[in-house]
Coordinates of N, CA, C and O in Angstrom, one line a residue:
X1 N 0.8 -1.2 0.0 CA 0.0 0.0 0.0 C 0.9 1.2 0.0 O 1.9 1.2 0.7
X2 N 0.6 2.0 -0.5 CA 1.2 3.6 -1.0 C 0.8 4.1 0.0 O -0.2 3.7 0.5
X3 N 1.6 5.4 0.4 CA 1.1 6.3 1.5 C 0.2 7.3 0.7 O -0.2 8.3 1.3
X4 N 0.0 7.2 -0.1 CA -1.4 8.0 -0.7 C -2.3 7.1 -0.4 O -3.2 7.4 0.4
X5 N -2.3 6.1 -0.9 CA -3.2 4.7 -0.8 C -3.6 5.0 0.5 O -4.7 5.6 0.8
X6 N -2.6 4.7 1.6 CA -2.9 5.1 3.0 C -3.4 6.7 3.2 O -4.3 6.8 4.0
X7 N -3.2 7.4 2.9 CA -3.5 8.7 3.3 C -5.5 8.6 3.1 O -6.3 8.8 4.0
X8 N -5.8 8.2 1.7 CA -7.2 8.3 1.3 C -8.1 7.2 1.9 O -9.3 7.1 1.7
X9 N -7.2 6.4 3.0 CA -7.9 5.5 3.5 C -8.0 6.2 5.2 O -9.0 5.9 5.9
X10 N -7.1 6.8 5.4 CA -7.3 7.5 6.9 C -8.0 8.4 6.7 O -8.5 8.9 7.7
X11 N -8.4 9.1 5.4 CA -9.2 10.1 5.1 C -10.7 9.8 5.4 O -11.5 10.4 6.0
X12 N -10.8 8.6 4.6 CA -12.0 8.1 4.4 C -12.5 7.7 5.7 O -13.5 8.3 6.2
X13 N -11.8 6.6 6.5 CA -12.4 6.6 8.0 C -12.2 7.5 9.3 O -12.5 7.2 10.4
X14 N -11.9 8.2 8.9 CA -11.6 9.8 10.3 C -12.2 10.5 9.6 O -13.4 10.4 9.9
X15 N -12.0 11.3 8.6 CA -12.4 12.7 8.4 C -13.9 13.2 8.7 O -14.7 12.9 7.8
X16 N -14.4 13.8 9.4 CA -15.6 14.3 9.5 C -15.4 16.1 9.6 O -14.4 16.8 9.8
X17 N -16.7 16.3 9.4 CA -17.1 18.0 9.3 C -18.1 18.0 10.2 O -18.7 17.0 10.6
X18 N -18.1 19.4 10.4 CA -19.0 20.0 11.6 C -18.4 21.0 12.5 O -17.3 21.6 12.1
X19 N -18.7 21.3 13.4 CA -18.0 21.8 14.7 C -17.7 21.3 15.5 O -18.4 20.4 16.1
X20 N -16.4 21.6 15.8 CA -15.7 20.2 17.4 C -14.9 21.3 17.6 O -14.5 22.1 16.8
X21 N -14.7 21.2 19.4 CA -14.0 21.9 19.9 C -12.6 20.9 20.2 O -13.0 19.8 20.4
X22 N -11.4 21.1 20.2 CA -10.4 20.4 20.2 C -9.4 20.9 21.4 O -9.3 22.1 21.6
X23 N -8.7 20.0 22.0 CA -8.3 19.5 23.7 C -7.5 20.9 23.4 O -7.6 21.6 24.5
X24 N -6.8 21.6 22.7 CA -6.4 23.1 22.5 C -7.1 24.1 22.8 O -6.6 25.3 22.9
X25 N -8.7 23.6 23.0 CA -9.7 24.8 22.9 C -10.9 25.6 21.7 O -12.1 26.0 21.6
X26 N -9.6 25.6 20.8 CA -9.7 25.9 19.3 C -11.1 25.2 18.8 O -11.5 24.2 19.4
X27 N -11.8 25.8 17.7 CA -12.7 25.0 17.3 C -12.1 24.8 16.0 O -11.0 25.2 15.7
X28 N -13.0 24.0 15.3 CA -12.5 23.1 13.9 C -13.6 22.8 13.2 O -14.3 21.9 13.8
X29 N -14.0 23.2 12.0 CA -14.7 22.9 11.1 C -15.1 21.3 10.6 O -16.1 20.7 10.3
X30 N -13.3 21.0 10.7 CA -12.7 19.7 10.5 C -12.0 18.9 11.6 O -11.3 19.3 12.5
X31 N -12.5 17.5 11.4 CA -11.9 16.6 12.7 C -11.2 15.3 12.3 O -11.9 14.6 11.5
X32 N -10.3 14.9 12.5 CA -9.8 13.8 12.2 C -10.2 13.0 13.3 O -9.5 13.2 14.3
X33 N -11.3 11.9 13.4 CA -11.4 10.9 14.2 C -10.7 10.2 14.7 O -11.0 9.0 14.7
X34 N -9.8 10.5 15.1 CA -8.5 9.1 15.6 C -8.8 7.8 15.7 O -8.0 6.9 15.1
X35 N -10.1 7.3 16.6 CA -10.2 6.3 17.4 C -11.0 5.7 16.4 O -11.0 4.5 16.6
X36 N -11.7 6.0 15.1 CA -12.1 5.5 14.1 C -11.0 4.3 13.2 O -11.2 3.1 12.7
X37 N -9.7 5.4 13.1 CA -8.7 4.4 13.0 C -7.8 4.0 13.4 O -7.0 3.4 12.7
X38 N -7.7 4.2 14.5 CA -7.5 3.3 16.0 C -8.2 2.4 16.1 O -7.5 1.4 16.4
X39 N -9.3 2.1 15.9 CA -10.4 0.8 16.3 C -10.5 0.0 15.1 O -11.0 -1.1 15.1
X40 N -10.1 0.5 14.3 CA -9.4 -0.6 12.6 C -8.3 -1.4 12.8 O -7.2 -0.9 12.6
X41 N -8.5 -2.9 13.3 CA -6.8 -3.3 13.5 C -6.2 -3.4 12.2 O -5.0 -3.2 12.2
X42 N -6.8 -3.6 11.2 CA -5.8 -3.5 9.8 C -5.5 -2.5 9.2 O -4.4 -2.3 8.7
X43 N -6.6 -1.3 9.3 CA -5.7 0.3 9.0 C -4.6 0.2 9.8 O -3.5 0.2 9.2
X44 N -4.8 0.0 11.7 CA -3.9 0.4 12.4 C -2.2 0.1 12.3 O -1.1 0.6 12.4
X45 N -2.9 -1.0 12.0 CA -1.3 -2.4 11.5 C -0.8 -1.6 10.3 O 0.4 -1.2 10.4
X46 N -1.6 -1.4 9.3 CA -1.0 -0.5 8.3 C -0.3 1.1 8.3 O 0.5 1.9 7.7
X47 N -1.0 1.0 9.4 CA -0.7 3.0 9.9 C 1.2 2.4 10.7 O 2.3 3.1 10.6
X48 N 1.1 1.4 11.2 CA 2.7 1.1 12.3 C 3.2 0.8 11.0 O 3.9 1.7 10.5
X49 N 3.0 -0.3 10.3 CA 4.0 -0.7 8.9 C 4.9 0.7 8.5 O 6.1 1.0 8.5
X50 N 3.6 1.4 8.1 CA 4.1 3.0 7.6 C 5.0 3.7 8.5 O 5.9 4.4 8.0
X51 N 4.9 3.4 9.8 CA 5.5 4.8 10.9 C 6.8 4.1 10.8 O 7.8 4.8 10.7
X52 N 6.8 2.5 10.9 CA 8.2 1.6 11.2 C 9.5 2.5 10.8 O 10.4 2.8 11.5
X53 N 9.5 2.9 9.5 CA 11.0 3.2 9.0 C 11.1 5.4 9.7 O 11.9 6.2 9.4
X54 N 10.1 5.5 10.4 CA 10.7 6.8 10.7 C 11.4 6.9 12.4 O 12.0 7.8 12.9
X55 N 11.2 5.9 12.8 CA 11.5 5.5 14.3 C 13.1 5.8 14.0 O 13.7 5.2 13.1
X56 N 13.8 6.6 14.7 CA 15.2 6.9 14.8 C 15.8 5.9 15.4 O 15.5 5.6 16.5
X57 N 16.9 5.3 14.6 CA 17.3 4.5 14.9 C 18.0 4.5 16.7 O 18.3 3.5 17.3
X58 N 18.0 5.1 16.8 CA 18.7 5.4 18.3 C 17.5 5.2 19.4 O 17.7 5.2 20.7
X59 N 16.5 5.0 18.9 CA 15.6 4.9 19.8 C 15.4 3.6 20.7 O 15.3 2.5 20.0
X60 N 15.3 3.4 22.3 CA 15.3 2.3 23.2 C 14.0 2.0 23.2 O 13.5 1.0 22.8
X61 N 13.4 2.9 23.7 CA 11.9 3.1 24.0 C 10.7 3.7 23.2 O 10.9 4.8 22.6
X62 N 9.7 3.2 23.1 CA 8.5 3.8 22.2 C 7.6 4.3 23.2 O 6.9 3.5 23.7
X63 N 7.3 5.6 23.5 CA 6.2 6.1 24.9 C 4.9 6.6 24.3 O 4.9 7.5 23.4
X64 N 3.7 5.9 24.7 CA 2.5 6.3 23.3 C 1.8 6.8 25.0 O 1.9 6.3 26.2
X65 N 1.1 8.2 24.2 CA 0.5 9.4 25.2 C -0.6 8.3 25.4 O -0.7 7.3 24.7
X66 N -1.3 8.6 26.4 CA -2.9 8.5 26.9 C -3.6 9.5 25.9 O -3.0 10.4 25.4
X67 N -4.5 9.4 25.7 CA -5.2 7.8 24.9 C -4.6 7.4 24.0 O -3.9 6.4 23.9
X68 N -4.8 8.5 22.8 CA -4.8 7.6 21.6 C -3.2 7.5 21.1 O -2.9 7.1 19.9
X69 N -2.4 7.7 21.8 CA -1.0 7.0 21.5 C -0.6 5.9 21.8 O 0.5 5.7 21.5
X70 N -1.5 4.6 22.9 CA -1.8 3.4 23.3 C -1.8 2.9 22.2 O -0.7 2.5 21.8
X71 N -2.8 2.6 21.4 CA -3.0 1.8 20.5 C -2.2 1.7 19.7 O -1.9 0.6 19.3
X72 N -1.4 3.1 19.1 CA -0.6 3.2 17.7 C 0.8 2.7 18.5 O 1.6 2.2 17.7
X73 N 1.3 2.7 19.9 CA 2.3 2.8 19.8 C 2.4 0.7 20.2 O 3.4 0.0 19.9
X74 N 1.7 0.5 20.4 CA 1.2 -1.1 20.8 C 1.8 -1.6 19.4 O 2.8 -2.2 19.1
X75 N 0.4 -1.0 18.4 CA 1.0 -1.7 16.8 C 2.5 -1.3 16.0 O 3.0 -1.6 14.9
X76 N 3.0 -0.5 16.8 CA 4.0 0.4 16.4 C 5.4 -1.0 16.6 O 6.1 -1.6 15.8
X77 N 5.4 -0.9 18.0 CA 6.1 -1.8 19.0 C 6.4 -2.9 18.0 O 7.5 -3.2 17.5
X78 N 5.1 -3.5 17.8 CA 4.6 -5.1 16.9 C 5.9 -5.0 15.7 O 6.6 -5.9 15.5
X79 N 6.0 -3.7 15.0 CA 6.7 -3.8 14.1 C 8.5 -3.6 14.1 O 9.4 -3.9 13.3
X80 N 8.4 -2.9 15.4 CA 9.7 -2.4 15.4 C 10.8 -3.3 16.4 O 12.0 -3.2 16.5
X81 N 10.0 -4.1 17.0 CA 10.6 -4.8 18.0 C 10.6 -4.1 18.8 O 10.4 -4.9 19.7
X82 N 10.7 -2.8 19.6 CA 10.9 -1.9 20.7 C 9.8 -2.0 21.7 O 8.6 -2.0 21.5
X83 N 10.7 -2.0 22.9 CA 9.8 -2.2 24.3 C 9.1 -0.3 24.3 O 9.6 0.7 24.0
X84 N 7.5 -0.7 25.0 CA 7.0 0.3 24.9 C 6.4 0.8 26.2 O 6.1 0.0 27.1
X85 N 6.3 2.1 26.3 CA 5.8 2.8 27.4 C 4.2 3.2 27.3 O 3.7 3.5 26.3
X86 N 3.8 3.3 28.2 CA 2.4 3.7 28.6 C 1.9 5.1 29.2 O 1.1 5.1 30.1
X87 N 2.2 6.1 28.8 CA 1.9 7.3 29.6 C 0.9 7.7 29.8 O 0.0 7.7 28.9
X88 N 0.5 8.4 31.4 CA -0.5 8.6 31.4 C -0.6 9.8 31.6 O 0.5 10.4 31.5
X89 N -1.6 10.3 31.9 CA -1.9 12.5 31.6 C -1.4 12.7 33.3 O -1.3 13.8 33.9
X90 N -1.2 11.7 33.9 CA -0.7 11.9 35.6 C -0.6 10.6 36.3 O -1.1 9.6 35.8
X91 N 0.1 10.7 37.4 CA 0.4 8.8 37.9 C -1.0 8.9 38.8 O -1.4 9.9 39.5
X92 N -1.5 7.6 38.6 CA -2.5 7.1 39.5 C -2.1 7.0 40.6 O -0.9 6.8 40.6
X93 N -2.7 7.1 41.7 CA -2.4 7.4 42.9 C -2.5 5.8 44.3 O -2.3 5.5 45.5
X94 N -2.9 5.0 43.0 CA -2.5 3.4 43.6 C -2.1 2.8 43.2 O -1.9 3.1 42.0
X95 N -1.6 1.4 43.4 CA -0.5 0.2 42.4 C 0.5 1.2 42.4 O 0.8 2.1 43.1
X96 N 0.7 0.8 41.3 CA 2.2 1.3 41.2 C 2.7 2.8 41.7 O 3.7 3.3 42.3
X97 N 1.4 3.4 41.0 CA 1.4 4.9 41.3 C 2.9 5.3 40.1 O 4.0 5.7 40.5
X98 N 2.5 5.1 38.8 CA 3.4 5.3 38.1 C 3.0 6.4 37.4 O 1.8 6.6 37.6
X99 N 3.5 7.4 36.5 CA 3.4 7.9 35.3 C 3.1 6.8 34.1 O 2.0 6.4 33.7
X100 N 4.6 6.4 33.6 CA 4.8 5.8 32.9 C 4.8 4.3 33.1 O 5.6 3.8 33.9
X101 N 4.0 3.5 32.6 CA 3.5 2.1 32.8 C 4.5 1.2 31.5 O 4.8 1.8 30.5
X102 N 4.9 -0.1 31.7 CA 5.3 -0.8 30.8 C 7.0 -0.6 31.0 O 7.5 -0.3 32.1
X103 N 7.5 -0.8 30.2 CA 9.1 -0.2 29.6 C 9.7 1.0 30.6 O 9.0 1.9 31.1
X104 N 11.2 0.8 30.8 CA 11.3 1.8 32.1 C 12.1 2.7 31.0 O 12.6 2.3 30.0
X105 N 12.0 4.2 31.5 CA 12.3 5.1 30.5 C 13.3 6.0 31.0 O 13.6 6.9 30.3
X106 N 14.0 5.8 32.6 CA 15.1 6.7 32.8 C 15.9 6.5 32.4 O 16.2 5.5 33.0
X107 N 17.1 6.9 31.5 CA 18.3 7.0 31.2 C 18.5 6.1 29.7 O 19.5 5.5 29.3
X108 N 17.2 6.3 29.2 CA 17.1 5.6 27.7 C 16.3 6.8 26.7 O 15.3 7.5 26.9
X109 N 16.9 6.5 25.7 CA 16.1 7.2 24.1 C 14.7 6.9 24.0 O 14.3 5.8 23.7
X110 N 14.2 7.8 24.2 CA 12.4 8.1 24.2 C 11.9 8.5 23.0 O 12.2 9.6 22.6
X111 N 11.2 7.9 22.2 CA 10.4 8.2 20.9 C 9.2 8.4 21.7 O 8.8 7.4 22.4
X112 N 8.4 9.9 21.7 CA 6.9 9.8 22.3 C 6.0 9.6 20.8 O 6.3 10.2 19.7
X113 N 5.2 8.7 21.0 CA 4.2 8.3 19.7 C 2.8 8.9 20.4 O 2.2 8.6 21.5
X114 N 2.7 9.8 19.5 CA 1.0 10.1 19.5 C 0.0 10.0 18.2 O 0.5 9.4 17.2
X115 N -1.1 10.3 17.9 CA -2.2 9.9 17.4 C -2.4 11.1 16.5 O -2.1 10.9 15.3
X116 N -2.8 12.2 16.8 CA -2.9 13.4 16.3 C -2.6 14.8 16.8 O -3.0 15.1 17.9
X117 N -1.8 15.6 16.1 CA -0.8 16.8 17.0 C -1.7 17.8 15.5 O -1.9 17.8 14.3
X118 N -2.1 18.8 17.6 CA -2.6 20.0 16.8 C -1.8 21.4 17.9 O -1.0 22.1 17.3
X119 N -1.9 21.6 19.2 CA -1.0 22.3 19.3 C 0.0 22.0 19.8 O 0.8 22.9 20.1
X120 N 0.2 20.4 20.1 CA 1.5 19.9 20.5 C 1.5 19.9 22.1 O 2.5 19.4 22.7
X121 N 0.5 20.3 22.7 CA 0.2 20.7 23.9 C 0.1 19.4 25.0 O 0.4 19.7 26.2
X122 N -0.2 17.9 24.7 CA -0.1 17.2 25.1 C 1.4 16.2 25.5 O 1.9 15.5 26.3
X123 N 1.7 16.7 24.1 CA 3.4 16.3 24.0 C 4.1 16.9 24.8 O 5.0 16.2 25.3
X124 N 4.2 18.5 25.3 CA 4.8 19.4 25.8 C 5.0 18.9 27.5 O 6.1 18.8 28.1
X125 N 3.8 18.7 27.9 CA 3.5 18.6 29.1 C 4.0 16.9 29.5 O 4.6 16.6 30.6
X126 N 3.8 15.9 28.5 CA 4.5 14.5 28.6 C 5.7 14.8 29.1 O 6.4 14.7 30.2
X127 N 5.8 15.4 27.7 CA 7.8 15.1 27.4 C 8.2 15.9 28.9 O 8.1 16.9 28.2
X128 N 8.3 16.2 29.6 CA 8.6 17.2 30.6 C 8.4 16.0 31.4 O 9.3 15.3 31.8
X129 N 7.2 15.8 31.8 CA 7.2 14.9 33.0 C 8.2 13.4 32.7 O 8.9 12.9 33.6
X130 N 8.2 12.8 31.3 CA 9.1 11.7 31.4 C 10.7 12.2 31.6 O 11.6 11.6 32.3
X131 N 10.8 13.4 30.8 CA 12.3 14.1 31.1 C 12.7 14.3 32.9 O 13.8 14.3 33.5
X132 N 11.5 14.6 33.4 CA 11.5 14.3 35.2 C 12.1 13.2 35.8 O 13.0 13.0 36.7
X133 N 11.0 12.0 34.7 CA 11.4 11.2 34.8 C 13.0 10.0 34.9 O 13.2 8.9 35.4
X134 N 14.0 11.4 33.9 CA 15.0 10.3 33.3 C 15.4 10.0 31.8 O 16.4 9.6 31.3
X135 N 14.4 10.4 31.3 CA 14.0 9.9 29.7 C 14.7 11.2 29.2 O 14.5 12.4 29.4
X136 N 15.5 10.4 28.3 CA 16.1 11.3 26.9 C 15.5 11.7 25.6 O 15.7 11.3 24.5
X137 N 14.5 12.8 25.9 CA 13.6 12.9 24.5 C 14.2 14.0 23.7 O 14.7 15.0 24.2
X138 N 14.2 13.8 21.9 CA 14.2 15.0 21.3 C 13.1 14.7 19.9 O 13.2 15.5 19.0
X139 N 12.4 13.9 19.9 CA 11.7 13.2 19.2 C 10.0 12.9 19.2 O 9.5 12.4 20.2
X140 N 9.6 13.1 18.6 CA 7.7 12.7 18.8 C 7.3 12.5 17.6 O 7.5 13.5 16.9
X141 N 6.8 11.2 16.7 CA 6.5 10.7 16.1 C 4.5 10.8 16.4 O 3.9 10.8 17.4
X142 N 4.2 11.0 15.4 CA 2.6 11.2 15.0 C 2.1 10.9 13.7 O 2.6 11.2 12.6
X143 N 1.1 10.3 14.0 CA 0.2 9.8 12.9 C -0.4 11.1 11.6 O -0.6 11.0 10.4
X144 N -0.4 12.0 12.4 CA -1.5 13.4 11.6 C -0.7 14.1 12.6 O -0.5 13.9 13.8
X145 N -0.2 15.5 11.2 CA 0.1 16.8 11.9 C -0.9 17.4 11.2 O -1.1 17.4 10.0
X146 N -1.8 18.3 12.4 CA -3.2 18.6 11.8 C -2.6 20.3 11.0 O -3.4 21.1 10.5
X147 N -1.5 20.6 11.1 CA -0.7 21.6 10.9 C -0.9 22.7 11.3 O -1.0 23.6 10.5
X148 N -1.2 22.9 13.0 CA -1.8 24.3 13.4 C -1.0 24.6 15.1 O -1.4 24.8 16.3
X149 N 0.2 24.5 14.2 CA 1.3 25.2 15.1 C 1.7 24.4 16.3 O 2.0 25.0 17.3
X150 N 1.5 22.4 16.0 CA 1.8 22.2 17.3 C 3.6 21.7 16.8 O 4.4 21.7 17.8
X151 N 4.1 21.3 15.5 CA 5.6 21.4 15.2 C 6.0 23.0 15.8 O 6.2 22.8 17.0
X152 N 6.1 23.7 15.6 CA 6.7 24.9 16.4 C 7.2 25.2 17.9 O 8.3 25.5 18.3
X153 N 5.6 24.9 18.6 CA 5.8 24.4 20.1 C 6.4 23.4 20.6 O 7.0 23.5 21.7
X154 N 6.4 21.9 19.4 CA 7.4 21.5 20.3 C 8.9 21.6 20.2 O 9.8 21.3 21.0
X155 N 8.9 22.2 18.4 CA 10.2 22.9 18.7 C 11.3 23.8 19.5 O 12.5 23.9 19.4
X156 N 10.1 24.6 20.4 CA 10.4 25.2 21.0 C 10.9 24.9 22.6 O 11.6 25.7 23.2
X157 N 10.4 24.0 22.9 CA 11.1 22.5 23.7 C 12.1 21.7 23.5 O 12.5 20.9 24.4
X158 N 12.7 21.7 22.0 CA 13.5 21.2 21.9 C 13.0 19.8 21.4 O 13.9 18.9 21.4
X159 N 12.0 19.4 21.1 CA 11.2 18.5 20.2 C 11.1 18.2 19.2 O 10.0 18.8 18.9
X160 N 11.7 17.2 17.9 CA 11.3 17.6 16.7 C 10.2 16.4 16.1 O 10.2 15.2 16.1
X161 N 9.5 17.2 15.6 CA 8.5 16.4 15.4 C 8.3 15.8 13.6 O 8.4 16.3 12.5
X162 N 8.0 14.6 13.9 CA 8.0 13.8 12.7 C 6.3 13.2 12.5 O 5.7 12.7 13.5
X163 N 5.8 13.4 11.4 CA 4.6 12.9 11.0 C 4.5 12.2 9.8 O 4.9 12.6 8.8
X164 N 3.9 11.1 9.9 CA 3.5 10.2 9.1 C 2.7 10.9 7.8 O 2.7 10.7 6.6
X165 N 1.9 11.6 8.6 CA 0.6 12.5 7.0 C 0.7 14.0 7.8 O 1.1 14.4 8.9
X166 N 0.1 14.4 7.0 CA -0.2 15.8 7.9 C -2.0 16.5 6.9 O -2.3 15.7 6.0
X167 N -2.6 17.2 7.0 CA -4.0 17.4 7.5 C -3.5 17.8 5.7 O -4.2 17.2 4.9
X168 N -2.8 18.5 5.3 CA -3.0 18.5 4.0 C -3.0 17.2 3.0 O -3.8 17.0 2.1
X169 N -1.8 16.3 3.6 CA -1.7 14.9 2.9 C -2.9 14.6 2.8 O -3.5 14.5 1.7
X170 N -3.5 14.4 3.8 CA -5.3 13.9 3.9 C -5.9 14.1 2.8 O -6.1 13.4 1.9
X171 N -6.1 15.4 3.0 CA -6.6 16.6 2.2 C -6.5 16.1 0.5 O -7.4 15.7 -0.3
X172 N -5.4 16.4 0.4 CA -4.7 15.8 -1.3 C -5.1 14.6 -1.7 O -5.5 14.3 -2.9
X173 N -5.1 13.8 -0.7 CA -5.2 12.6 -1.4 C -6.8 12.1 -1.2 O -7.4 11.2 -1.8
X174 N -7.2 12.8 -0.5 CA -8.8 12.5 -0.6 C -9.4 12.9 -1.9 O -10.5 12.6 -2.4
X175 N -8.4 13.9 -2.5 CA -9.3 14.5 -3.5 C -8.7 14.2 -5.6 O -8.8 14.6 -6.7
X176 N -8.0 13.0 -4.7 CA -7.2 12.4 -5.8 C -7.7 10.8 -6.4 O -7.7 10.0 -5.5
X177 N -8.1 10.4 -7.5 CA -8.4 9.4 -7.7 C -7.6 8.2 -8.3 O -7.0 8.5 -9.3
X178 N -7.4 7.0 -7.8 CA -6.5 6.3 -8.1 C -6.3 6.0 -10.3 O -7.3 6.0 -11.1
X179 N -5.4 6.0 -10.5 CA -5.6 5.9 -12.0 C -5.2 4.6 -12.4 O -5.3 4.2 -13.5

């Protein structure tokens, strides 16, 4: 499968219209449903196939955000061989009382895997707490950069962010017909 192939097929199962307000605040005409293709195990498997060859090779650890970085970074893992992390938006406060669940992430190469980056705002606030942690990040791998200034922010952390599609790829290729 072609990453156009792929792009018109993440298109087809996420993309919806309307109004949605998004975890930035922002509203959006447009929404990329994540968990639509998240809840696809053969998109999903298709979506890690794709992400496999951007994983930096230096990387020990794969850390997928709460929520929707769980699923991608699971099927991610499947492909890459790399032990994976669990993050959560705060440590629960019994068991382990961890942040980061799974794979231990102090004094190892952290790839953070998320689902969809729009102001980067979720990544910012991670990466910080696993860097508390121990964790060597300069890296965040994503499925959709919805392109609305969250590469900037986390540049500005010192993050560089890598995406598989971004909200234009979608875009293009939804409006392209196979020949």
């Amino acid at each position: 499968m072609t990453l156009s192939d792929l792009a018109r097929r993440i298109h087809a199962v996420s993309h919806l219209t309307g109004q949605f307000t998004l975890r930035s605040g922002r509203t959006a005409s447009e929404y990329f449903d994540k968990y639509r293709f998240e809840g696809d195990p053969v998109l999903l498997d298709e979506i890690a196939r794709a992400m496999a060859p951007l994983v930096p090779s230096d990387t020990e650890v794969l850390a997928g955000l709460e929520m929707g970085g769980i699923p991608v970074v699971t099927a991610l893992g499947r492909h890459t061989g790399l032990p994976c992390a669990f993050v959560r938006k705060q440590a629960k406060p019994y068991g382990t009382c961890r942040l980061a669940e799974g794979a231990e992430v102090a004094g190892r190469r952290v790839l953070v895997i998320e689902d969809v980056v729009t102001s980067g705002g979720q990544i910012v606030l991670s990466t910080a707490d696993l860097r508390a942690l121990g964790a060597d990040i300069g890296t965040a791998l994503c499925v959709i950069d919805r392109e609305q200034g969250g590469r900037a922010a986390l540049e500005a952390e010192g993050i560089d962010l890598i995406s598989l599609l971004t909200a234009t790829d979608l875009r293009e290729a939804a409006s392209t017909t196979r020949d």
